[in-house]
Amino acid sequence: MPIKKIFQRILTNFIKRFFSVAELNTKNLGHPQKILLIRQHNQFGDMLASVPLFRAIKEKFPNSNLTLIASPENYYAVTKNNFIDELFIFDKRKIINPLYLLKLKKTLKANYDLAVVPATVAISKTSCILAALSDAKIKIGPSSLNGKVNELSSLFNFKIKLNWQKYPDIHVSDFIQDILRPFGISTKNLKTQITIEKDDLKTAEDFIETLKGNTNHEVVNSHKLVVGLHIGAGKRLNRWSIEKFLQLTNLLSVAYEVVFYFTGSKSDKEELNYVKKIFGENTAFFIDHSIPELAALISLSDLFITNDTGVMHVAGATDTPQISIFGPTNPYNWAPMGPNKYFVRKSDLTDDVTVEDVFLLCKLILEKKTSEKNKSNLI
């Protein structure tokens, strides 16, 4: 057995021996005032999908203080979230720093009434251990996920069996609430939420003015349609081909007066450079901006088209019409919900979705948008 696995086994046994807690029978949690939520899964899209769980807690306990422990990979999804009172970023690389350890200890030992470890696609051992190290009076976590037993379930007073396979088409924002549903804590509002402030909106407005070629700040009166595209994805199998995105922009340019922009980050460098090569130097990119700035830009757009990836969930937090292109994952689990939110899927192969499939949806959306703009210009 590799040394790393041996060390992990020793650590697991140590944690279980000294931090296991008694199981409780009553489902009455009282009225917790200080709640700790630990979400260490490393996808920021998963974190955005957690927002309904935050909302459910605040609806049930409106006067509670909610502390979230997130990871360096997902915290930025909720940096300005209205439901989160305190945010701590747990970074394993900083454990050797004494000052960081003091901050971690202060966060974990804040006299919590309740600690919760949710799970969706995997059970985080790190999250379970952090909950065990906390001083929470009551600890809730998964006993298993889709039949896979959590070997650290003894760290929780309440062990909740989570089974997505029981309802395979349930949305992630609904499923994540199963960790607290047995205690009467849930919400029907499954929309994610991103707080957009004035500075975020100003950044987006300035970008759109430049995009439309406006210099007189009369963006509202412009008749041009603004369409955003996100061509990257963390998982290669979730990417619709760049050539199809470009074919789609050509069709839209012929049919409508439209301007495009592309969103992304450094991780999408290869794809964005290819687009720049085809479109030329005047291509509009909105790269490496904060999540609230990106949400602000999408909120001011007429249409946003994206692969199945984290940015899809950012767009899902806005009211902007959206088309999400799916392949191997189940859109009923992950596609944004609500009015004007559409998805296209043909098979497990993302590229089985044709340009015509997406273009027909674009026409449905943009015809309505064009009609609204024309009426507005006549007033």
Short mmCIF file of C-alpha atoms in Angstrom, two decimals:
data_model
loop_
_atom_site.label_atom_id
_atom_site.label_comp_id
_atom_site.label_asym_id
_atom_site.label_seq_id
_atom_site.Cartn_x
_atom_site.Cartn_y
_atom_site.Cartn_z
CA MET A 1 0.00 0.00 0.00
CA PRO A 2 1.37 3.48 -0.93
CA ILE A 3 2.68 5.59 1.98
CA LYS A 4 0.04 8.28 1.31
CA LYS A 5 -2.81 5.78 1.70
CA ILE A 6 -1.24 4.35 4.84
CA PHE A 7 -1.06 7.85 6.35
CA GLN A 8 -4.66 8.56 5.37
CA ARG A 9 -5.80 5.32 6.99
CA ILE A 10 -3.93 6.13 10.22
CA LEU A 11 -5.42 9.65 10.28
CA THR A 12 -8.93 8.33 9.63
CA ASN A 13 -8.67 5.82 12.47
CA PHE A 14 -7.30 8.50 14.82
CA ILE A 15 -10.12 10.93 13.99
CA LYS A 16 -12.77 8.22 14.44
CA ARG A 17 -11.28 7.11 17.76
CA PHE A 18 -11.12 10.52 19.38
CA PHE A 19 -13.85 12.57 17.65
CA SER A 20 -16.77 10.19 17.19
CA VAL A 21 -19.96 11.45 18.83
CA ALA A 22 -23.14 9.92 20.22
CA GLU A 23 -26.07 9.51 17.85
CA LEU A 24 -29.18 11.53 18.73
CA ASN A 25 -32.74 10.29 18.33
CA THR A 26 -34.83 13.46 18.36
CA LYS A 27 -35.01 15.53 15.18
CA ASN A 28 -35.64 18.73 17.14
CA LEU A 29 -32.71 21.08 16.56
CA GLY A 30 -34.15 23.86 18.68
CA HIS A 31 -33.37 27.37 17.46
CA PRO A 32 -29.69 27.40 16.48
CA GLN A 33 -28.18 30.88 16.40
CA LYS A 34 -24.72 30.00 15.11
CA ILE A 35 -24.51 27.54 12.22
CA LEU A 36 -21.39 26.17 10.51
CA LEU A 37 -21.68 24.84 6.95
CA ILE A 38 -18.68 23.08 5.39
CA ARG A 39 -18.56 22.73 1.59
CA GLN A 40 -15.16 21.53 0.38
CA HIS A 41 -16.10 20.05 -2.99
CA ASN A 42 -13.80 21.59 -5.56
CA GLN A 43 -16.25 22.80 -8.24
CA PHE A 44 -17.50 26.38 -8.07
CA GLY A 45 -20.61 25.40 -10.01
CA ASP A 46 -21.46 22.96 -7.20
CA MET A 47 -21.04 25.80 -4.72
CA LEU A 48 -23.46 28.01 -6.65
CA ALA A 49 -25.90 25.11 -6.68
CA SER A 50 -25.64 25.08 -2.87
CA VAL A 51 -27.31 28.49 -2.55
CA PRO A 52 -30.84 27.08 -2.08
CA LEU A 53 -29.50 25.19 0.96
CA PHE A 54 -28.20 28.47 2.39
CA ARG A 55 -31.58 30.05 1.64
CA ALA A 56 -33.44 27.17 3.32
CA ILE A 57 -31.40 27.62 6.51
CA LYS A 58 -32.08 31.36 6.59
CA GLU A 59 -35.78 30.88 5.90
CA LYS A 60 -36.04 28.45 8.82
CA PHE A 61 -33.75 30.40 11.16
CA PRO A 62 -33.83 34.02 9.89
CA ASN A 63 -31.87 35.40 12.86
CA SER A 64 -29.09 32.83 12.68
CA ASN A 65 -25.48 33.59 11.81
CA LEU A 66 -24.23 31.31 9.01
CA THR A 67 -20.51 30.62 8.62
CA LEU A 68 -19.33 28.82 5.49
CA ILE A 69 -15.99 27.04 5.16
CA ALA A 70 -15.15 26.81 1.47
CA SER A 71 -12.11 25.77 -0.57
CA PRO A 72 -9.71 27.90 -2.67
CA GLU A 73 -11.36 26.39 -5.76
CA ASN A 74 -14.95 27.32 -4.98
CA TYR A 75 -15.14 30.19 -2.47
CA TYR A 76 -15.29 32.94 -5.11
CA ALA A 77 -18.71 31.67 -6.18
CA VAL A 78 -20.23 33.06 -2.96
CA THR A 79 -17.95 35.94 -1.96
CA LYS A 80 -20.84 38.42 -1.83
CA ASN A 81 -23.68 36.02 -1.08
CA ASN A 82 -26.39 37.58 1.09
CA PHE A 83 -27.06 34.35 2.97
CA ILE A 84 -23.46 33.95 4.20
CA ASP A 85 -22.44 35.96 7.26
CA GLU A 86 -18.87 34.67 7.57
CA LEU A 87 -16.69 33.02 4.93
CA PHE A 88 -13.49 31.12 5.71
CA ILE A 89 -11.27 29.59 3.03
CA PHE A 90 -9.72 26.31 4.11
CA ASP A 91 -6.44 25.86 2.24
CA LYS A 92 -4.50 22.67 3.04
CA ARG A 93 -1.29 24.28 1.77
CA LYS A 94 -1.39 26.83 4.59
CA ILE A 95 -1.68 24.33 7.44
CA ILE A 96 2.02 24.71 8.26
CA ASN A 97 1.54 28.45 8.82
CA PRO A 98 1.00 29.09 12.60
CA LEU A 99 -0.98 32.30 11.98
CA TYR A 100 -3.28 30.51 9.56
CA LEU A 101 -3.78 27.69 12.06
CA LEU A 102 -4.85 30.23 14.68
CA LYS A 103 -7.41 31.70 12.27
CA LEU A 104 -8.70 28.21 11.46
CA LYS A 105 -8.99 27.36 15.15
CA LYS A 106 -10.87 30.61 15.80
CA THR A 107 -13.29 29.78 13.00
CA LEU A 108 -13.87 26.22 14.19
CA LYS A 109 -14.23 27.16 17.86
CA ALA A 110 -16.85 29.89 17.59
CA ASN A 111 -19.45 28.29 19.85
CA TYR A 112 -21.66 26.82 17.11
CA ASP A 113 -25.05 25.34 17.81
CA LEU A 114 -25.02 23.30 14.62
CA ALA A 115 -22.51 22.06 12.00
CA VAL A 116 -23.66 20.66 8.63
CA VAL A 117 -21.73 18.79 5.93
CA PRO A 118 -23.79 18.45 2.72
CA ALA A 119 -22.87 16.23 -0.23
CA THR A 120 -23.94 15.99 -3.87
CA VAL A 121 -21.52 14.13 -6.18
CA ALA A 122 -19.04 12.99 -3.50
CA ILE A 123 -18.51 12.95 0.26
CA SER A 124 -15.65 15.19 1.31
CA LYS A 125 -13.49 13.61 4.01
CA THR A 126 -11.94 17.01 4.65
CA SER A 127 -15.37 18.49 5.35
CA CYS A 128 -16.20 15.66 7.75
CA ILE A 129 -12.94 16.12 9.65
CA LEU A 130 -13.38 19.90 9.89
CA ALA A 131 -16.87 19.35 11.31
CA ALA A 132 -15.43 16.93 13.85
CA LEU A 133 -12.82 19.48 14.90
CA SER A 134 -15.46 22.18 15.37
CA ASP A 135 -17.11 22.87 18.71
CA ALA A 136 -20.64 22.53 17.32
CA LYS A 137 -23.12 21.08 19.80
CA ILE A 138 -24.93 19.15 17.07
CA LYS A 139 -23.28 17.76 13.91
CA ILE A 140 -25.14 16.56 10.82
CA GLY A 141 -23.51 14.73 7.90
CA PRO A 142 -23.97 11.92 5.38
CA SER A 143 -23.96 8.26 6.40
CA SER A 144 -23.73 7.29 2.73
CA LEU A 145 -24.12 8.69 -0.79
CA ASN A 146 -25.72 6.60 -3.52
CA GLY A 147 -24.97 3.47 -1.52
CA LYS A 148 -21.32 4.32 -0.83
CA VAL A 149 -20.77 4.30 2.93
CA ASN A 150 -19.12 7.28 4.61
CA GLU A 151 -16.42 5.77 6.81
CA LEU A 152 -16.42 8.96 8.89
CA SER A 153 -20.16 8.95 9.63
CA SER A 154 -19.48 8.30 13.33
CA LEU A 155 -18.35 11.95 13.56
CA PHE A 156 -21.99 13.06 13.28
CA ASN A 157 -24.85 13.08 15.78
CA PHE A 158 -27.25 12.70 12.87
CA LYS A 159 -26.21 10.45 9.98
CA ILE A 160 -28.27 11.09 6.85
CA LYS A 161 -28.52 8.57 4.03
CA LEU A 162 -28.30 10.45 0.72
CA ASN A 163 -29.39 8.70 -2.46
CA TRP A 164 -29.56 10.64 -5.72
CA GLN A 165 -30.32 7.38 -7.55
CA LYS A 166 -33.70 7.19 -5.81
CA TYR A 167 -34.84 10.22 -7.83
CA PRO A 168 -32.33 10.31 -10.72
CA ASP A 169 -33.81 13.43 -12.36
CA ILE A 170 -33.98 15.60 -9.22
CA HIS A 171 -32.13 18.91 -9.55
CA VAL A 172 -28.89 19.30 -7.60
CA SER A 173 -30.27 22.41 -5.84
CA ASP A 174 -33.12 20.28 -4.53
CA PHE A 175 -31.07 17.18 -3.77
CA ILE A 176 -28.52 19.07 -1.66
CA GLN A 177 -31.32 19.98 0.74
CA ASP A 178 -31.80 16.29 1.63
CA ILE A 179 -29.13 16.67 4.32
CA LEU A 180 -31.50 18.94 6.30
CA ARG A 181 -34.91 17.93 4.96
CA PRO A 182 -35.48 15.39 7.78
CA PHE A 183 -35.41 18.36 10.18
CA GLY A 184 -38.06 20.34 8.28
CA ILE A 185 -35.48 22.62 6.63
CA SER A 186 -35.99 23.13 2.87
CA THR A 187 -37.07 25.70 0.31
CA LYS A 188 -38.97 25.56 -2.96
CA ASN A 189 -36.94 28.46 -4.35
CA LEU A 190 -34.17 26.61 -6.21
CA LYS A 191 -32.64 29.61 -7.95
CA THR A 192 -29.04 30.40 -7.18
CA GLN A 193 -28.08 33.94 -6.16
CA ILE A 194 -25.15 36.26 -6.82
CA THR A 195 -24.99 39.72 -5.26
CA ILE A 196 -24.24 42.38 -7.87
CA GLU A 197 -23.05 45.72 -6.52
CA LYS A 198 -22.79 49.13 -8.22
CA ASP A 199 -19.13 48.69 -9.11
CA ASP A 200 -19.84 45.33 -10.73
CA LEU A 201 -22.65 46.84 -12.78
CA LYS A 202 -20.49 49.82 -13.82
CA THR A 203 -17.77 47.46 -15.08
CA ALA A 204 -20.36 45.57 -17.13
CA GLU A 205 -21.98 48.73 -18.51
CA ASP A 206 -18.64 50.15 -19.59
CA PHE A 207 -17.79 46.90 -21.36
CA ILE A 208 -21.10 46.87 -23.25
CA GLU A 209 -20.69 50.52 -24.30
CA THR A 210 -17.32 49.65 -25.79
CA LEU A 211 -18.76 46.50 -27.33
CA LYS A 212 -21.51 48.45 -29.10
CA GLY A 213 -19.16 51.20 -30.16
CA ASN A 214 -21.00 53.78 -28.07
CA THR A 215 -19.20 56.82 -26.72
CA ASN A 216 -22.21 58.83 -25.56
CA HIS A 217 -23.37 56.40 -22.82
CA GLU A 218 -26.74 55.88 -24.52
CA VAL A 219 -26.66 52.12 -24.17
CA VAL A 220 -30.33 51.77 -23.34
CA ASN A 221 -31.38 53.27 -26.69
CA SER A 222 -29.14 51.04 -28.79
CA HIS A 223 -30.99 48.53 -30.96
CA LYS A 224 -28.10 46.06 -31.16
CA LEU A 225 -28.58 42.71 -29.47
CA VAL A 226 -25.85 41.58 -27.09
CA VAL A 227 -25.03 37.87 -27.05
CA GLY A 228 -22.46 36.30 -24.74
CA LEU A 229 -20.78 32.95 -25.32
CA HIS A 230 -18.80 30.72 -22.98
CA ILE A 231 -16.90 28.21 -25.10
CA GLY A 232 -14.77 26.57 -22.40
CA ALA A 233 -15.47 23.91 -19.78
CA GLY A 234 -13.41 22.29 -17.07
CA LYS A 235 -14.32 18.86 -18.44
CA ARG A 236 -13.33 18.39 -22.06
CA LEU A 237 -16.28 16.08 -22.75
CA ASN A 238 -18.62 18.98 -21.85
CA ARG A 239 -17.30 21.25 -24.61
CA TRP A 240 -19.28 21.91 -27.77
CA SER A 241 -16.81 22.34 -30.63
CA ILE A 242 -15.48 25.86 -31.20
CA GLU A 243 -16.23 25.51 -34.91
CA LYS A 244 -19.92 25.08 -34.09
CA PHE A 245 -19.90 28.15 -31.84
CA LEU A 246 -18.36 30.14 -34.68
CA GLN A 247 -20.86 28.79 -37.23
CA LEU A 248 -23.62 29.83 -34.86
CA THR A 249 -22.27 33.41 -34.61
CA ASN A 250 -22.20 33.61 -38.42
CA LEU A 251 -25.86 32.57 -38.66
CA LEU A 252 -26.88 35.04 -35.95
CA SER A 253 -24.93 37.87 -37.59
CA VAL A 254 -26.84 37.36 -40.83
CA ALA A 255 -30.25 37.15 -39.14
CA TYR A 256 -29.91 39.95 -36.53
CA GLU A 257 -28.04 43.10 -35.63
CA VAL A 258 -25.97 41.48 -32.94
CA VAL A 259 -22.67 41.98 -31.14
CA PHE A 260 -20.86 39.14 -29.41
CA TYR A 261 -18.51 38.76 -26.49
CA PHE A 262 -16.68 35.71 -25.16
CA THR A 263 -16.19 34.94 -21.48
CA GLY A 264 -13.50 32.82 -19.92
CA SER A 265 -10.40 32.60 -17.77
CA LYS A 266 -6.76 31.65 -18.16
CA SER A 267 -7.80 28.01 -18.21
CA ASP A 268 -9.66 28.69 -21.49
CA LYS A 269 -6.59 30.28 -23.13
CA GLU A 270 -6.29 27.73 -25.93
CA GLU A 271 -9.92 28.08 -27.02
CA LEU A 272 -9.98 31.87 -26.73
CA ASN A 273 -6.77 32.24 -28.75
CA TYR A 274 -8.34 30.17 -31.50
CA VAL A 275 -11.41 32.43 -31.53
CA LYS A 276 -9.18 35.51 -31.65
CA LYS A 277 -7.32 34.05 -34.61
CA ILE A 278 -10.57 33.58 -36.52
CA PHE A 279 -12.32 36.81 -35.49
CA GLY A 280 -9.29 39.08 -35.43
CA GLU A 281 -8.05 41.71 -32.99
CA ASN A 282 -11.47 43.31 -32.52
CA THR A 283 -12.92 40.25 -30.78
CA ALA A 284 -14.53 41.20 -27.45
CA PHE A 285 -13.36 39.14 -24.47
CA PHE A 286 -14.43 39.40 -20.83
CA ILE A 287 -11.66 37.42 -19.17
CA ASP A 288 -10.73 36.68 -15.54
CA HIS A 289 -13.36 38.95 -14.01
CA SER A 290 -14.98 38.34 -10.65
CA ILE A 291 -18.14 36.25 -10.46
CA PRO A 292 -20.31 39.31 -9.57
CA GLU A 293 -18.87 41.26 -12.54
CA LEU A 294 -19.54 38.35 -14.86
CA ALA A 295 -23.08 38.00 -13.51
CA ALA A 296 -23.60 41.74 -14.03
CA LEU A 297 -22.52 41.51 -17.68
CA ILE A 298 -24.73 38.51 -18.36
CA SER A 299 -27.66 40.28 -16.68
CA LEU A 300 -27.32 43.14 -19.22
CA SER A 301 -27.17 40.78 -22.21
CA ASP A 302 -29.99 39.66 -24.46
CA LEU A 303 -28.84 36.04 -24.63
CA PHE A 304 -26.10 33.89 -23.12
CA ILE A 305 -24.97 30.58 -24.63
CA THR A 306 -22.74 28.24 -22.64
CA ASN A 307 -21.37 24.78 -22.24
CA ASP A 308 -22.24 22.72 -19.17
CA THR A 309 -19.75 24.25 -16.73
CA GLY A 310 -19.48 26.60 -13.75
CA VAL A 311 -20.24 29.74 -15.76
CA MET A 312 -23.54 28.13 -16.73
CA HIS A 313 -24.58 28.44 -13.07
CA VAL A 314 -23.46 32.08 -12.98
CA ALA A 315 -25.75 32.80 -15.92
CA GLY A 316 -28.45 30.81 -14.16
CA ALA A 317 -28.41 33.34 -11.33
CA THR A 318 -29.56 36.07 -13.74
CA ASP A 319 -32.88 36.59 -15.51
CA THR A 320 -31.19 36.69 -18.93
CA PRO A 321 -32.39 34.14 -21.51
CA GLN A 322 -29.88 31.31 -21.59
CA ILE A 323 -29.08 28.25 -23.68
CA SER A 324 -26.97 25.54 -22.05
CA ILE A 325 -25.44 22.80 -24.23
CA PHE A 326 -25.21 19.36 -22.62
CA GLY A 327 -23.55 16.03 -23.34
CA PRO A 328 -22.57 13.41 -20.76
CA THR A 329 -24.31 14.92 -17.73
CA ASN A 330 -28.03 14.94 -16.98
CA PRO A 331 -29.48 18.42 -17.63
CA TYR A 332 -32.41 17.70 -15.33
CA ASN A 333 -29.86 17.52 -12.52
CA TRP A 334 -27.69 20.48 -13.50
CA ALA A 335 -29.31 22.87 -16.00
CA PRO A 336 -30.35 26.27 -14.56
CA MET A 337 -34.04 26.45 -13.74
CA GLY A 338 -36.60 29.17 -14.35
CA PRO A 339 -38.19 31.22 -17.14
CA ASN A 340 -36.02 31.78 -20.22
CA LYS A 341 -33.65 28.98 -19.23
CA TYR A 342 -33.22 26.39 -21.99
CA PHE A 343 -30.95 23.43 -22.57
CA VAL A 344 -30.12 21.25 -25.58
CA ARG A 345 -28.94 17.66 -25.34
CA LYS A 346 -28.90 14.86 -27.92
CA SER A 347 -26.72 12.18 -26.35
CA ASP A 348 -23.66 11.65 -24.16
CA LEU A 349 -21.64 13.32 -26.93
CA THR A 350 -21.91 17.10 -26.63
CA ASP A 351 -21.09 17.56 -30.32
CA ASP A 352 -24.17 15.56 -31.32
CA VAL A 353 -25.99 18.85 -30.70
CA THR A 354 -26.14 20.57 -34.09
CA VAL A 355 -25.71 24.25 -34.89
CA GLU A 356 -29.28 24.22 -36.21
CA ASP A 357 -30.56 22.90 -32.85
CA VAL A 358 -29.09 25.88 -31.02
CA PHE A 359 -29.88 28.41 -33.75
CA LEU A 360 -33.60 27.55 -33.65
CA LEU A 361 -33.66 28.26 -29.92
CA CYS A 362 -31.74 31.49 -30.48
CA LYS A 363 -34.34 32.58 -33.03
CA LEU A 364 -37.14 31.88 -30.56
CA ILE A 365 -35.45 34.08 -27.96
CA LEU A 366 -34.09 36.86 -30.18
CA GLU A 367 -37.30 37.34 -32.20
CA LYS A 368 -39.01 38.18 -28.93
CA LYS A 369 -36.13 40.44 -27.86
CA THR A 370 -36.13 42.26 -31.21
CA SER A 371 -39.87 42.84 -30.97
CA GLU A 372 -39.48 44.25 -27.45
CA LYS A 373 -36.67 46.60 -28.55
CA ASN A 374 -38.67 47.83 -31.55
CA LYS A 375 -41.67 48.63 -29.33
CA SER A 376 -39.37 50.41 -26.90
CA ASN A 377 -37.89 52.55 -29.68
CA LEU A 378 -41.38 53.59 -30.85
CA ILE A 379 -42.32 54.93 -27.41
#
